[in-house]
mmCIF file of C-alpha atoms in Angstrom:
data_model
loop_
_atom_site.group_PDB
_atom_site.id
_atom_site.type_symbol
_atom_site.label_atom_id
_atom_site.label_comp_id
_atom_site.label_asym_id
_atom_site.label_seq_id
_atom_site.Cartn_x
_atom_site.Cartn_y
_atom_site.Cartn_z
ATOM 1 C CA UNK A 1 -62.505 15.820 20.140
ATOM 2 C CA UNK A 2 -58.678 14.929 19.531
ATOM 3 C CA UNK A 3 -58.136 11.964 17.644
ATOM 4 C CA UNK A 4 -55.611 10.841 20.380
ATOM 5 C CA UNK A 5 -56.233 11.915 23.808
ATOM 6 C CA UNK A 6 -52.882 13.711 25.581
ATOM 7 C CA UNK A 7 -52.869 10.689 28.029
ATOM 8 C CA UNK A 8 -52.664 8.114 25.199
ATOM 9 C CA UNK A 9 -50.176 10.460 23.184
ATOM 10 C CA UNK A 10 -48.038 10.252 26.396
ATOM 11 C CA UNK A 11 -48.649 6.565 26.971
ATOM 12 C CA UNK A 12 -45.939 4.516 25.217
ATOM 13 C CA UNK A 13 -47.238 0.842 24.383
ATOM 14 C CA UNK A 14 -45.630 -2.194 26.045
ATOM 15 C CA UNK A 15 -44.179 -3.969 22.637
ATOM 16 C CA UNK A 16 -44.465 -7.333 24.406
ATOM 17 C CA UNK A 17 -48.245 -6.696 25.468
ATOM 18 C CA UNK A 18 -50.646 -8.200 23.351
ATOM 19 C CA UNK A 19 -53.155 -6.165 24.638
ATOM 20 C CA UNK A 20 -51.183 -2.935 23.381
ATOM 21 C CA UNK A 21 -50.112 -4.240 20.186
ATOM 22 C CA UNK A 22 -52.185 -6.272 17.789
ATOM 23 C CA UNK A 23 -50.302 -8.070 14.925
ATOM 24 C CA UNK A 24 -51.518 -7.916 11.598
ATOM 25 C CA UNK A 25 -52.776 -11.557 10.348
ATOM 26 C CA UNK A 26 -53.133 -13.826 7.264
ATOM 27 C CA UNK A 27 -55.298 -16.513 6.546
ATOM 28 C CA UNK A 28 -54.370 -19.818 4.433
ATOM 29 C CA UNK A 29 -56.781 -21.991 2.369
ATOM 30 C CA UNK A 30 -55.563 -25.570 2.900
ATOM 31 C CA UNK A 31 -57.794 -26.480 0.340
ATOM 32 C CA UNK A 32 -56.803 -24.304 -2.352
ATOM 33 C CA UNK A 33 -52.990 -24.446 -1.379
ATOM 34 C CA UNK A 34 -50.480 -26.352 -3.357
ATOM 35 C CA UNK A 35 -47.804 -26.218 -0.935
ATOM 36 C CA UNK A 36 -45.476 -24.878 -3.495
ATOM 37 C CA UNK A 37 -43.232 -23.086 -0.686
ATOM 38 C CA UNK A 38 -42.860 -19.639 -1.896
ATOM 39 C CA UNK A 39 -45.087 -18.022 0.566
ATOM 40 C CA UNK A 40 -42.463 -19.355 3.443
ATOM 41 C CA UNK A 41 -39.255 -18.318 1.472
ATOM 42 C CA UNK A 42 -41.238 -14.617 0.690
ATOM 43 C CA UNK A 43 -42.392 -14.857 4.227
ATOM 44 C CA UNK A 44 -39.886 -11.863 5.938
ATOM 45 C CA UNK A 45 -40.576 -13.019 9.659
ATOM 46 C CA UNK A 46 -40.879 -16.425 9.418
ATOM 47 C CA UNK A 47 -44.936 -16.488 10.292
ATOM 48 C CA UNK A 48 -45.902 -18.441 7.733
ATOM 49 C CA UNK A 49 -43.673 -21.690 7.834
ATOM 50 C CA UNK A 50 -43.581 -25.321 6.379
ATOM 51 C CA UNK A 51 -44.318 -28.149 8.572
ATOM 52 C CA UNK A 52 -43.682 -32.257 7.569
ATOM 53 C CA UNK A 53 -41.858 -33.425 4.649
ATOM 54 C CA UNK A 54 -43.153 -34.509 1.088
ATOM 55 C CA UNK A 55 -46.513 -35.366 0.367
ATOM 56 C CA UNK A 56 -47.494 -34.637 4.132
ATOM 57 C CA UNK A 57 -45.923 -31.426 4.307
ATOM 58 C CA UNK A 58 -48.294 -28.287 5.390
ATOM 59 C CA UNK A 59 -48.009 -24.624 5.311
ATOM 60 C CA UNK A 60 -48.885 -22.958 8.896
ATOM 61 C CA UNK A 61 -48.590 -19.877 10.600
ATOM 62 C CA UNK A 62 -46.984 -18.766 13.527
ATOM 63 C CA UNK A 63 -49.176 -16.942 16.253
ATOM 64 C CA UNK A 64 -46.267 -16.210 18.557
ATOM 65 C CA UNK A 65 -46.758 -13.032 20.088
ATOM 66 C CA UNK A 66 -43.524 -10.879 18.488
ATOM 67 C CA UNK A 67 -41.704 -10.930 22.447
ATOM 68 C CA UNK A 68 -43.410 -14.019 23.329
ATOM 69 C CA UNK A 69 -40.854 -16.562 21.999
ATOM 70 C CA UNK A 70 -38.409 -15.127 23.919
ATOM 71 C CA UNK A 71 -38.505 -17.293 27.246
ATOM 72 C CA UNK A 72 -39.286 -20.037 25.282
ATOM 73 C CA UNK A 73 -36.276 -19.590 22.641
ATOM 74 C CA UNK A 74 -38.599 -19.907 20.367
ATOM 75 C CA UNK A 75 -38.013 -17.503 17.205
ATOM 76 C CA UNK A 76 -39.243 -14.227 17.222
ATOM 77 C CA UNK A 77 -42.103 -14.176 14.692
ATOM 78 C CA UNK A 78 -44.934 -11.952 14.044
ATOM 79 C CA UNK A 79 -46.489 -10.734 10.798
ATOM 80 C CA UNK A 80 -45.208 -6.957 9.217
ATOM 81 C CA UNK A 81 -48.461 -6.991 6.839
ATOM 82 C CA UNK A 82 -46.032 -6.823 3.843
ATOM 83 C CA UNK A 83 -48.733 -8.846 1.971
ATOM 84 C CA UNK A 84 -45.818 -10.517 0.080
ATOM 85 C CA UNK A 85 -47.173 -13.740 0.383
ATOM 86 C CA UNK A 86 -50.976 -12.875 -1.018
ATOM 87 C CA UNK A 87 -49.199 -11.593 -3.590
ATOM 88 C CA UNK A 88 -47.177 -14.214 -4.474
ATOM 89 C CA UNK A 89 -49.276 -17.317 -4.150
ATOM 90 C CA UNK A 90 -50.106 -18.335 -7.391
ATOM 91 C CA UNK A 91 -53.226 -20.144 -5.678
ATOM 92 C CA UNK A 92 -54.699 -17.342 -4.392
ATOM 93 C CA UNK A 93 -54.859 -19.027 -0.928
ATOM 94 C CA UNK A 94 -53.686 -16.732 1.373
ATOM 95 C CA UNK A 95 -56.272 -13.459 2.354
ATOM 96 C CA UNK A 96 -55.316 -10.797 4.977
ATOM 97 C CA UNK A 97 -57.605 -11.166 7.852
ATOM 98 C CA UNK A 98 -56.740 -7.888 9.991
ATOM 99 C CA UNK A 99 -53.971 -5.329 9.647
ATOM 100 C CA UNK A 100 -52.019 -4.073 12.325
ATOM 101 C CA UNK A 101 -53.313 -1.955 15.104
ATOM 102 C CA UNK A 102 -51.217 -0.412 18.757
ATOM 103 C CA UNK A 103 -52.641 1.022 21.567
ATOM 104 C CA UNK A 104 -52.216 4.390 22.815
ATOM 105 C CA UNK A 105 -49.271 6.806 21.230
ATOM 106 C CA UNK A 106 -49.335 4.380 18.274
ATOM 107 C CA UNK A 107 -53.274 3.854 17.609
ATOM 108 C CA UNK A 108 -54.439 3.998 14.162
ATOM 109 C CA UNK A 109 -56.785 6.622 13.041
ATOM 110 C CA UNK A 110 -59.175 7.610 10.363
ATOM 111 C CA UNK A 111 -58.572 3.703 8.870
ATOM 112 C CA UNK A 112 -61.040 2.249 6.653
ATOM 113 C CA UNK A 113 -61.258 -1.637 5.856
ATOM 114 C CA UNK A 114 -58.879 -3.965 3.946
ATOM 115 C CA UNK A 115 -60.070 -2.582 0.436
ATOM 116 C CA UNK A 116 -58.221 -4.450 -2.916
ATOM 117 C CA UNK A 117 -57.639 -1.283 -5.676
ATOM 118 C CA UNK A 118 -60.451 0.052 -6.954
ATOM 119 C CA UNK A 119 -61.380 2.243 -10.372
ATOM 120 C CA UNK A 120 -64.664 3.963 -9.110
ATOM 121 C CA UNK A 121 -65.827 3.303 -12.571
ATOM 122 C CA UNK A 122 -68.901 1.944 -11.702
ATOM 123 C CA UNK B 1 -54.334 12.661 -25.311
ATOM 124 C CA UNK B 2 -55.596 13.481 -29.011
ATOM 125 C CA UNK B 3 -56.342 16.905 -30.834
ATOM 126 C CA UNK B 4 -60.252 15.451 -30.729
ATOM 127 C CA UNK B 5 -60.024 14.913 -27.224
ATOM 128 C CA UNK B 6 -58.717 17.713 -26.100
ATOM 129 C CA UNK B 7 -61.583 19.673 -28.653
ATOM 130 C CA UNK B 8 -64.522 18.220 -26.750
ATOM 131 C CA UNK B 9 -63.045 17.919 -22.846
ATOM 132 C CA UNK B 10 -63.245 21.578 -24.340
ATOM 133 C CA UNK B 11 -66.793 21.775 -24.815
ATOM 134 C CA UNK B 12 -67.422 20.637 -21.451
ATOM 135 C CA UNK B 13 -67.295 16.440 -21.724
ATOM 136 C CA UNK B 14 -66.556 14.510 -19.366
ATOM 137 C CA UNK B 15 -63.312 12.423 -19.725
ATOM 138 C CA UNK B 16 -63.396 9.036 -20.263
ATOM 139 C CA UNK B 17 -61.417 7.255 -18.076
ATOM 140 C CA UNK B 18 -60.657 3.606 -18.995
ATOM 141 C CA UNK B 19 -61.794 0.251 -17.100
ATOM 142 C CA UNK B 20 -58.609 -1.410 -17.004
ATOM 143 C CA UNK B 21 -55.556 -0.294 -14.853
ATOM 144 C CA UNK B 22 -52.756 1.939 -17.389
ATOM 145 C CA UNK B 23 -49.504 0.774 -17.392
ATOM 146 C CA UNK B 24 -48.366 3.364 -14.775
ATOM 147 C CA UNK B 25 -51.289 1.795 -12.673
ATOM 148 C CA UNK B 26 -50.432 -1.679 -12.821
ATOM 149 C CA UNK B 27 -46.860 -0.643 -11.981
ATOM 150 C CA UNK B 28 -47.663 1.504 -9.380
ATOM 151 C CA UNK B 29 -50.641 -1.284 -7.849
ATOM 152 C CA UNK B 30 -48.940 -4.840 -8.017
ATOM 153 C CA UNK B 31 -45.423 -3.074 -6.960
ATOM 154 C CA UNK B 32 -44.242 -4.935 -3.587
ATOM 155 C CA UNK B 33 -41.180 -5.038 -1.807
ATOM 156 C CA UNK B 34 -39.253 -7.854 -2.393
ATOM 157 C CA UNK B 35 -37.182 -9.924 0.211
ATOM 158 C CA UNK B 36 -36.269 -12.778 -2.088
ATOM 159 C CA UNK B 37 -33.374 -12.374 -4.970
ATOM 160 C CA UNK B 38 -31.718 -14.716 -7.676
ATOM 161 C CA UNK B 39 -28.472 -14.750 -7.531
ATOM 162 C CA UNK B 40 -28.610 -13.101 -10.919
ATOM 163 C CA UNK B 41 -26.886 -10.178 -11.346
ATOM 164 C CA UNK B 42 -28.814 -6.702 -13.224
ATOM 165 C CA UNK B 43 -27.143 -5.658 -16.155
ATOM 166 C CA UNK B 44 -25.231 -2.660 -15.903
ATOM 167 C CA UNK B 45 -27.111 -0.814 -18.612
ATOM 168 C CA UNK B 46 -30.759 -1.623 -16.698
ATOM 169 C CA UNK B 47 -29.103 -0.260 -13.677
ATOM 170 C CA UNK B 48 -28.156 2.916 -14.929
ATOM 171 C CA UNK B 49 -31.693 3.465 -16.480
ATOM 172 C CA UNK B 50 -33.183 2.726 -13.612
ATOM 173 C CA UNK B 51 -31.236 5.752 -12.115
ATOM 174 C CA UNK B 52 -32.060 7.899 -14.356
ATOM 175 C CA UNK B 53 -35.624 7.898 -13.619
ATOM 176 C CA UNK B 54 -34.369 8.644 -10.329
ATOM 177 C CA UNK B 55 -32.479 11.491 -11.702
ATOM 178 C CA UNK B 56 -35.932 13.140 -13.430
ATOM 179 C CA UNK B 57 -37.646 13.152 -10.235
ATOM 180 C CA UNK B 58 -39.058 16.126 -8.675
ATOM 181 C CA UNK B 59 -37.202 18.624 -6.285
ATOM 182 C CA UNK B 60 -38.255 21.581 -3.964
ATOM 183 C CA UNK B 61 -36.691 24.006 -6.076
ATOM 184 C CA UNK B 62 -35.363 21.859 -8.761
ATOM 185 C CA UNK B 63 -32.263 21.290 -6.513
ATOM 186 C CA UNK B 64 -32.199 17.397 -6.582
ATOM 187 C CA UNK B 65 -30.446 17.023 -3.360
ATOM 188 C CA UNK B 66 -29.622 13.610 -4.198
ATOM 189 C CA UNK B 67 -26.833 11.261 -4.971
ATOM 190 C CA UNK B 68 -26.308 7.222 -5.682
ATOM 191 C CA UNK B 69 -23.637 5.172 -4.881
ATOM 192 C CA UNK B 70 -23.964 1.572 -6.435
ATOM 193 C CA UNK B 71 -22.915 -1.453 -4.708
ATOM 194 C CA UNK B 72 -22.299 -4.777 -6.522
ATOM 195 C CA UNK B 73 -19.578 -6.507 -4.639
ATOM 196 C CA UNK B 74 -21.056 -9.049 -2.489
ATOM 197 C CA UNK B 75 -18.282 -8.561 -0.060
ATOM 198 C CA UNK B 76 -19.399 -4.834 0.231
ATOM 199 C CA UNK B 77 -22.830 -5.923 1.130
ATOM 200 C CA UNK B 78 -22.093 -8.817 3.426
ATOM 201 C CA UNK B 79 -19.671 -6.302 5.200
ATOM 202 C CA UNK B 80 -22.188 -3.746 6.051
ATOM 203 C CA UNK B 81 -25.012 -6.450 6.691
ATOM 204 C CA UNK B 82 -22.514 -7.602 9.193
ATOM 205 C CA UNK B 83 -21.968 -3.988 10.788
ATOM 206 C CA UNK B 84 -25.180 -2.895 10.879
ATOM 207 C CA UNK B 85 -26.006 -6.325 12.706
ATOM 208 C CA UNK B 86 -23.608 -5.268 14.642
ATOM 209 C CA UNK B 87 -24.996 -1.828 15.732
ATOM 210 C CA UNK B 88 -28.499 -3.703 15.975
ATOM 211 C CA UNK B 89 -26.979 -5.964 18.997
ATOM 212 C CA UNK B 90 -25.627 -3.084 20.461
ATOM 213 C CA UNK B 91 -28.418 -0.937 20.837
ATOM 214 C CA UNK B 92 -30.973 -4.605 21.918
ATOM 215 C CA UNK B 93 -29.776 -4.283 25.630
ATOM 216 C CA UNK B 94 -30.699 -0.612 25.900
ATOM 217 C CA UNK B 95 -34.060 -0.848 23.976
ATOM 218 C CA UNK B 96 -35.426 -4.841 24.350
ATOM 219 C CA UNK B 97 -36.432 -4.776 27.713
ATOM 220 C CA UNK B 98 -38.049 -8.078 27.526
ATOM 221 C CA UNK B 99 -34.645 -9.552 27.628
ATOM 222 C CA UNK B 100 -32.191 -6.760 29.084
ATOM 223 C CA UNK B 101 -30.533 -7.416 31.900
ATOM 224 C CA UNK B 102 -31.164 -4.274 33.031
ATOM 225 C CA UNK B 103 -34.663 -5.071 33.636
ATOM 226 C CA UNK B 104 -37.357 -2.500 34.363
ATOM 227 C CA UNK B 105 -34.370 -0.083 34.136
ATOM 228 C CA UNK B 106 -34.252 -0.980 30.449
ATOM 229 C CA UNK B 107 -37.884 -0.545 29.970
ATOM 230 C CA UNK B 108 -38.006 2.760 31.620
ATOM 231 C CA UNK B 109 -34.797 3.771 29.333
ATOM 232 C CA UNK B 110 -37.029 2.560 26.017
ATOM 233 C CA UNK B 111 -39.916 4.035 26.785
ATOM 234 C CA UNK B 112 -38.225 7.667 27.753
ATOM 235 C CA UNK B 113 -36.806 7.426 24.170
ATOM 236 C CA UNK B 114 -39.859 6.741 22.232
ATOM 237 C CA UNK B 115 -40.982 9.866 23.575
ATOM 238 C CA UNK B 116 -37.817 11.435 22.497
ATOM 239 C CA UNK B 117 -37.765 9.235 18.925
ATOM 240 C CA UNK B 118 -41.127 8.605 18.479
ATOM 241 C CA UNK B 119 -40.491 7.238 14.702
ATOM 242 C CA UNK B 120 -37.585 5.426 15.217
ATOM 243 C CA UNK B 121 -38.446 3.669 18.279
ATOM 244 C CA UNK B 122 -42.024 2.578 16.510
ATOM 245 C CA UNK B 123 -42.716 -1.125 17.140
ATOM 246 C CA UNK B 124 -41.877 -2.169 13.594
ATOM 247 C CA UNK B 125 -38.367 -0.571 13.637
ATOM 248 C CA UNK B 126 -38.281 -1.887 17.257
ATOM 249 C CA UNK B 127 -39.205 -5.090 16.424
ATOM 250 C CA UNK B 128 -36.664 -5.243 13.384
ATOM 251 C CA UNK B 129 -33.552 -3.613 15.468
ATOM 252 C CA UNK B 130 -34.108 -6.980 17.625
ATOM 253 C CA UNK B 131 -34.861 -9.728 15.294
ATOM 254 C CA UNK B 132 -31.794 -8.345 13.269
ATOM 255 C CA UNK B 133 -29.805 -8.734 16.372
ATOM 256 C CA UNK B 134 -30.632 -12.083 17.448
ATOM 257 C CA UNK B 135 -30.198 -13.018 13.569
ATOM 258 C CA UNK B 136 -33.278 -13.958 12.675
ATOM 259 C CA UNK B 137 -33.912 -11.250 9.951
ATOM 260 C CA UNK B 138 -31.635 -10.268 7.077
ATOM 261 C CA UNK B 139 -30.736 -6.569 6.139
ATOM 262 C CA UNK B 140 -30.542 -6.209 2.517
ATOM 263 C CA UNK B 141 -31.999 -9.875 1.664
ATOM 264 C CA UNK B 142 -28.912 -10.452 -0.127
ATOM 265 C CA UNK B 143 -29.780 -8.300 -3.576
ATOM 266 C CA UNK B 144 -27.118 -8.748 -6.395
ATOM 267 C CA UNK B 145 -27.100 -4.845 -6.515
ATOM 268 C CA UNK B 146 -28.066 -2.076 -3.714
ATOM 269 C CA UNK B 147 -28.191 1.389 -4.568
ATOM 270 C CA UNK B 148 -27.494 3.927 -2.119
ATOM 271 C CA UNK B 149 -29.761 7.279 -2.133
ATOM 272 C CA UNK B 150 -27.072 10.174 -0.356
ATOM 273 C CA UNK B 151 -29.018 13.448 0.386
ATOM 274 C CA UNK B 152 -27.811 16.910 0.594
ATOM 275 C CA UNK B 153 -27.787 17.770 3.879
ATOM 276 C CA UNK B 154 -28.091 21.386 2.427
ATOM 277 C CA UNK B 155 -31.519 20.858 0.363
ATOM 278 C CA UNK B 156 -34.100 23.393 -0.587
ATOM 279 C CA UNK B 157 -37.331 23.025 1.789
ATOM 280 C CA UNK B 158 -37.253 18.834 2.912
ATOM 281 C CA UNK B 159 -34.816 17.034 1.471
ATOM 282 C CA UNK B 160 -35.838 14.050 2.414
ATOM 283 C CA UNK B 161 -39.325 14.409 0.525
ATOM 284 C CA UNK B 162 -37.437 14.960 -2.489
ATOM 285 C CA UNK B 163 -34.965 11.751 -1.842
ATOM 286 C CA UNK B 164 -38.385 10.066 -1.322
ATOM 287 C CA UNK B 165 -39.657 10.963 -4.758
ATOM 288 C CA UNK B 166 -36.185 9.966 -6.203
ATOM 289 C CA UNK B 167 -36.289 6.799 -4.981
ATOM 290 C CA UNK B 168 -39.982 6.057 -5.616
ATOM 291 C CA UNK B 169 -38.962 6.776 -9.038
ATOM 292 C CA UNK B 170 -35.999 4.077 -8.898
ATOM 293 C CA UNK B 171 -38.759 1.746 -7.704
ATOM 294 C CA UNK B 172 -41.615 2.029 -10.081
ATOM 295 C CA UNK B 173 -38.751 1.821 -12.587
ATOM 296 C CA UNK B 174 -37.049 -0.961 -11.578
ATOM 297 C CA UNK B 175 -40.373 -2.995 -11.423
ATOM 298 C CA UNK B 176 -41.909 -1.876 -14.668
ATOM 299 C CA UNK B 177 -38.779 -3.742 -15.731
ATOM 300 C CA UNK B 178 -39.909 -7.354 -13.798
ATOM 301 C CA UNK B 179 -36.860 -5.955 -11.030
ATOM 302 C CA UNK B 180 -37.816 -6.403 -7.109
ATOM 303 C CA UNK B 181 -36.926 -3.889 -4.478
ATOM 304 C CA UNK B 182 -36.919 -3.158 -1.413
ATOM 305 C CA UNK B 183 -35.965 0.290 1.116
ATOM 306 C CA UNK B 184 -33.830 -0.460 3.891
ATOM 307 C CA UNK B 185 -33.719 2.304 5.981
ATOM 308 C CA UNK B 186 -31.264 0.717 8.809
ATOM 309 C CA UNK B 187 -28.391 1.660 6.342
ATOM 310 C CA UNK B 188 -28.750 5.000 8.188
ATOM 311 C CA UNK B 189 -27.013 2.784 11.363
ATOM 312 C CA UNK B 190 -23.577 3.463 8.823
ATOM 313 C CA UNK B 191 -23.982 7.300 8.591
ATOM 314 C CA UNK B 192 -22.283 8.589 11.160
ATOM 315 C CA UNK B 193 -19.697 5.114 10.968
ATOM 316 C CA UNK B 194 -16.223 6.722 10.299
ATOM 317 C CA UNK B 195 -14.886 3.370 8.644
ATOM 318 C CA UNK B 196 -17.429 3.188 6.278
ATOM 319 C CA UNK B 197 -17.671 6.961 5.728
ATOM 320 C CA UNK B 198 -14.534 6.514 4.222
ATOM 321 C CA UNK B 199 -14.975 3.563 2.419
ATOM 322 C CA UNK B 200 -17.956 4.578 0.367
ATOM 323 C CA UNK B 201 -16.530 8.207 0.151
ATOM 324 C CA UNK B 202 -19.516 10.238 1.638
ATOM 325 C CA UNK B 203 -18.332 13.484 2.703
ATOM 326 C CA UNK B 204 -20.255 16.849 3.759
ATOM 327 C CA UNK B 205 -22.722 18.141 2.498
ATOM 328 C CA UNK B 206 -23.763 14.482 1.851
ATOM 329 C CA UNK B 207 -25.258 12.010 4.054
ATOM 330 C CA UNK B 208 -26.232 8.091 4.276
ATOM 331 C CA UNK B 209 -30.147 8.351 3.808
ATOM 332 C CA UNK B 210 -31.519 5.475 2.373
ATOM 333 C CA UNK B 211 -30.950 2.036 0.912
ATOM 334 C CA UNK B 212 -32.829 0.193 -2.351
ATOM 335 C CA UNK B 213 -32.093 -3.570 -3.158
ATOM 336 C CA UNK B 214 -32.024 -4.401 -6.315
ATOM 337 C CA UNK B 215 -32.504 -7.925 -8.109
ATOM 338 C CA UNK B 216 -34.467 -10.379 -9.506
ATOM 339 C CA UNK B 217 -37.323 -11.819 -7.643
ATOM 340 C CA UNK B 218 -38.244 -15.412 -6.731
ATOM 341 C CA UNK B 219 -41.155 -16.277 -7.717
ATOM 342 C CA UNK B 220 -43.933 -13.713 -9.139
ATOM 343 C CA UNK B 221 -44.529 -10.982 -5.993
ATOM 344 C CA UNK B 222 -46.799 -8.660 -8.202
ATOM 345 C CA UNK B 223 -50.212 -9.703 -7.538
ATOM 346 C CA UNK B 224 -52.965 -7.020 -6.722
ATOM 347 C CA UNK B 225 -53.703 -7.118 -3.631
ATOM 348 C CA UNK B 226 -56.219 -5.384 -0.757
ATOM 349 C CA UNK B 227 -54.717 -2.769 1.635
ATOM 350 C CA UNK B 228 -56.249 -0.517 4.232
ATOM 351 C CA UNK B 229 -58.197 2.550 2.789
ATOM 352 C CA UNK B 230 -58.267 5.620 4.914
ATOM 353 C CA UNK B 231 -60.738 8.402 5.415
ATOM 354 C CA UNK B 232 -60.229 11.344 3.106
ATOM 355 C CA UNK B 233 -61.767 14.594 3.759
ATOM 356 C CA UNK B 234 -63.499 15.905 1.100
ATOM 357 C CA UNK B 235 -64.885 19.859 0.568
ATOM 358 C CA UNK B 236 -67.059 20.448 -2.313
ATOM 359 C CA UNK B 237 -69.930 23.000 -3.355
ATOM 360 C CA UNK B 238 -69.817 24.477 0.437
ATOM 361 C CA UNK B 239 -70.574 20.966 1.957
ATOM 362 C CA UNK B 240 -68.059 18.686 3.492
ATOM 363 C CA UNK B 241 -68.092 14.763 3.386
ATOM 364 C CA UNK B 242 -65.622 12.150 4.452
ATOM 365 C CA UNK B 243 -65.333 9.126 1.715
ATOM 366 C CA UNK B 244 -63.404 5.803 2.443
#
């Protein structure tokens, strides 16, 4: 059994389909977050962004599909799982949720879990 | 490792391998790419170690088909940021057929060449080549210094696996010294440019490969952090097993 069948390896996926192409995703802890800012200036995309002004001010996320803005005018936004902001936030707020998957030519194979490093010392 | 140590891996103990992460670990592990730079600029002497490491990396057939060039002129930088925006908003009405006038001609055209240019037609690069063009993405994230990785088109086996290790080197490097980077591979929109061919003085047998930015990051990017694991295939003692 081939790990991609030939029809998916000659199917291209439609980049604006969000049934072909799943974006990776991050989660935020409101409740741990000190809305410092430096998730949204490491932030290459502009998912994660800052919403309200000083004491009321709140760090969201985008959803926008990566195409989906477009008729809108809306930015184009959608999360490259650089994992810059996890690694940044000195709160330890922000988790990755799911990494990013495509259908067909693209599909990802022989992937395990979101795993942090490990030492297999145990 | 220590006379002793080396006497009694000898007699058939097993290593000891430590709890925490080594230094080359914790380099290697809480090394991300970095899209946001001080204005600070690296000091000369840090940049030239830096290449050095680069310079000791390994080579199919110890022919190090690699050379730098060194950028530090924020007019450079800002000059090919602009160009290769500028080949990015050429190529959108060809490849983003979401927007194209062209229509379902466009997404016929895209699709034929991902077939064609399978890698650099992937949705990341895909997605990048537009959100450069419409400006909402930098190139370089404006790094005080970029260093350019040249290859020899005439390399022993794959050059480009060697300029790989070179600049892999230049990375671990750079961070081990509390530097960011980051690769930007849409520098290879200048190689065949005439104009800047001759500005940067790249001539056969050497080509534009690959760009590193260089600076000082905002903030502290280098936590640990989880990342997908993927299967490994593992043949031992006549059996076969697939670990995670």
């Amino acid at each position: 059994m081939a790990l991609i069948s030939f029809r998916d390896k000659m199917r291209i996926p439609s980049y604006d389909n969000s049934d072909h192409c799943m974006m990776a995703e991050v989660s935020i802890d409101h409740d741990k977050c000190d809305r410092c800012g430096l998730c949204v200036k490491a932030c290459l995309p502009k998912v994660i962004y800052m919403e309200g002004k000083g004491k009321d001010r709140k760090v969201l996320i985008n959803r926008n599909r990566p195409t989906g803005g477009r008729e809108t005018g809306e930015a184009n936004c959608y999360c490259v799982a650089c994992n810059d902001c996890m690694a940044i936030c000195e709160q330890g707020a922000i988790k990755a949720v799911t990494s990013a998957d495509y259908l067909y030519r693209y599909k990802q194979v022989l992937r395990g879990e979101l795993t942090p490093p490990r030492t297999f010392n145990d | 490792m220590s006379a002793m140590e080396e006497k009694e891996l000898e007699k058939g103990a097993e290593p000891s391998v430590d709890d925490d992460w080594n230094p080359v670990e914790k380099v290697i592990l809480e090394r991300r790419s970095v899209r946001y730079y001080k204005p600070k600029q690296v000091p000369e002497n840090l940049v030239r170690r830096i290449l050095e490491a680069g310079r000791f990396a390994p080579s199919a057939g110890n022919y190090q088909p690699w050379r730098f060039i060194v950028i530090r002129d924020r007019d450079i930088i800002d000059a090919m940021e602009r160009d290769i925006r500028m080949m990015c908003k050429m190529l959108k009405p060809i490849l983003a057929w979401e927007s194209s006038p062209l229509g379902p001609v466009a997404k016929l055209m895209s699709k034929t060449l991902t077939w064609f240019l399978p890698n650099k037609l992937h949705h990341e690069p895909y997605g990048a080549i537009n959100a450069i063009a419409d400006g909402e993405v930098g190139v370089f994230h404006g790094p005080p210094t970029l260093i350019l990785l040249l290859m020899d088109k005439r390399g022993a086996g794959k050059p480009q696996v060697d300029l790989g290790c070179c600049g892999q080197n230049i990375v671990l490097t750079a961070h081990s010294h509390g530097l960011g980077t980051c690769w930007v591979g849409f520098v290879e929109l200048l190689r065949q440019n005439p104009i800047w061919k001759k500005r940067l003085g790249i001539e056969y047998p050497y080509e534009l490969c690959e760009g590193i930015s260089l600076g000082y990051p905002v903030g502290k990017p280098d936590g640990m952090i989880a990342r997908e694991a993927y299967h490994t295939r593992w043949f031992e003692n006549g059996t076969m097993k697939v670990v995670v």
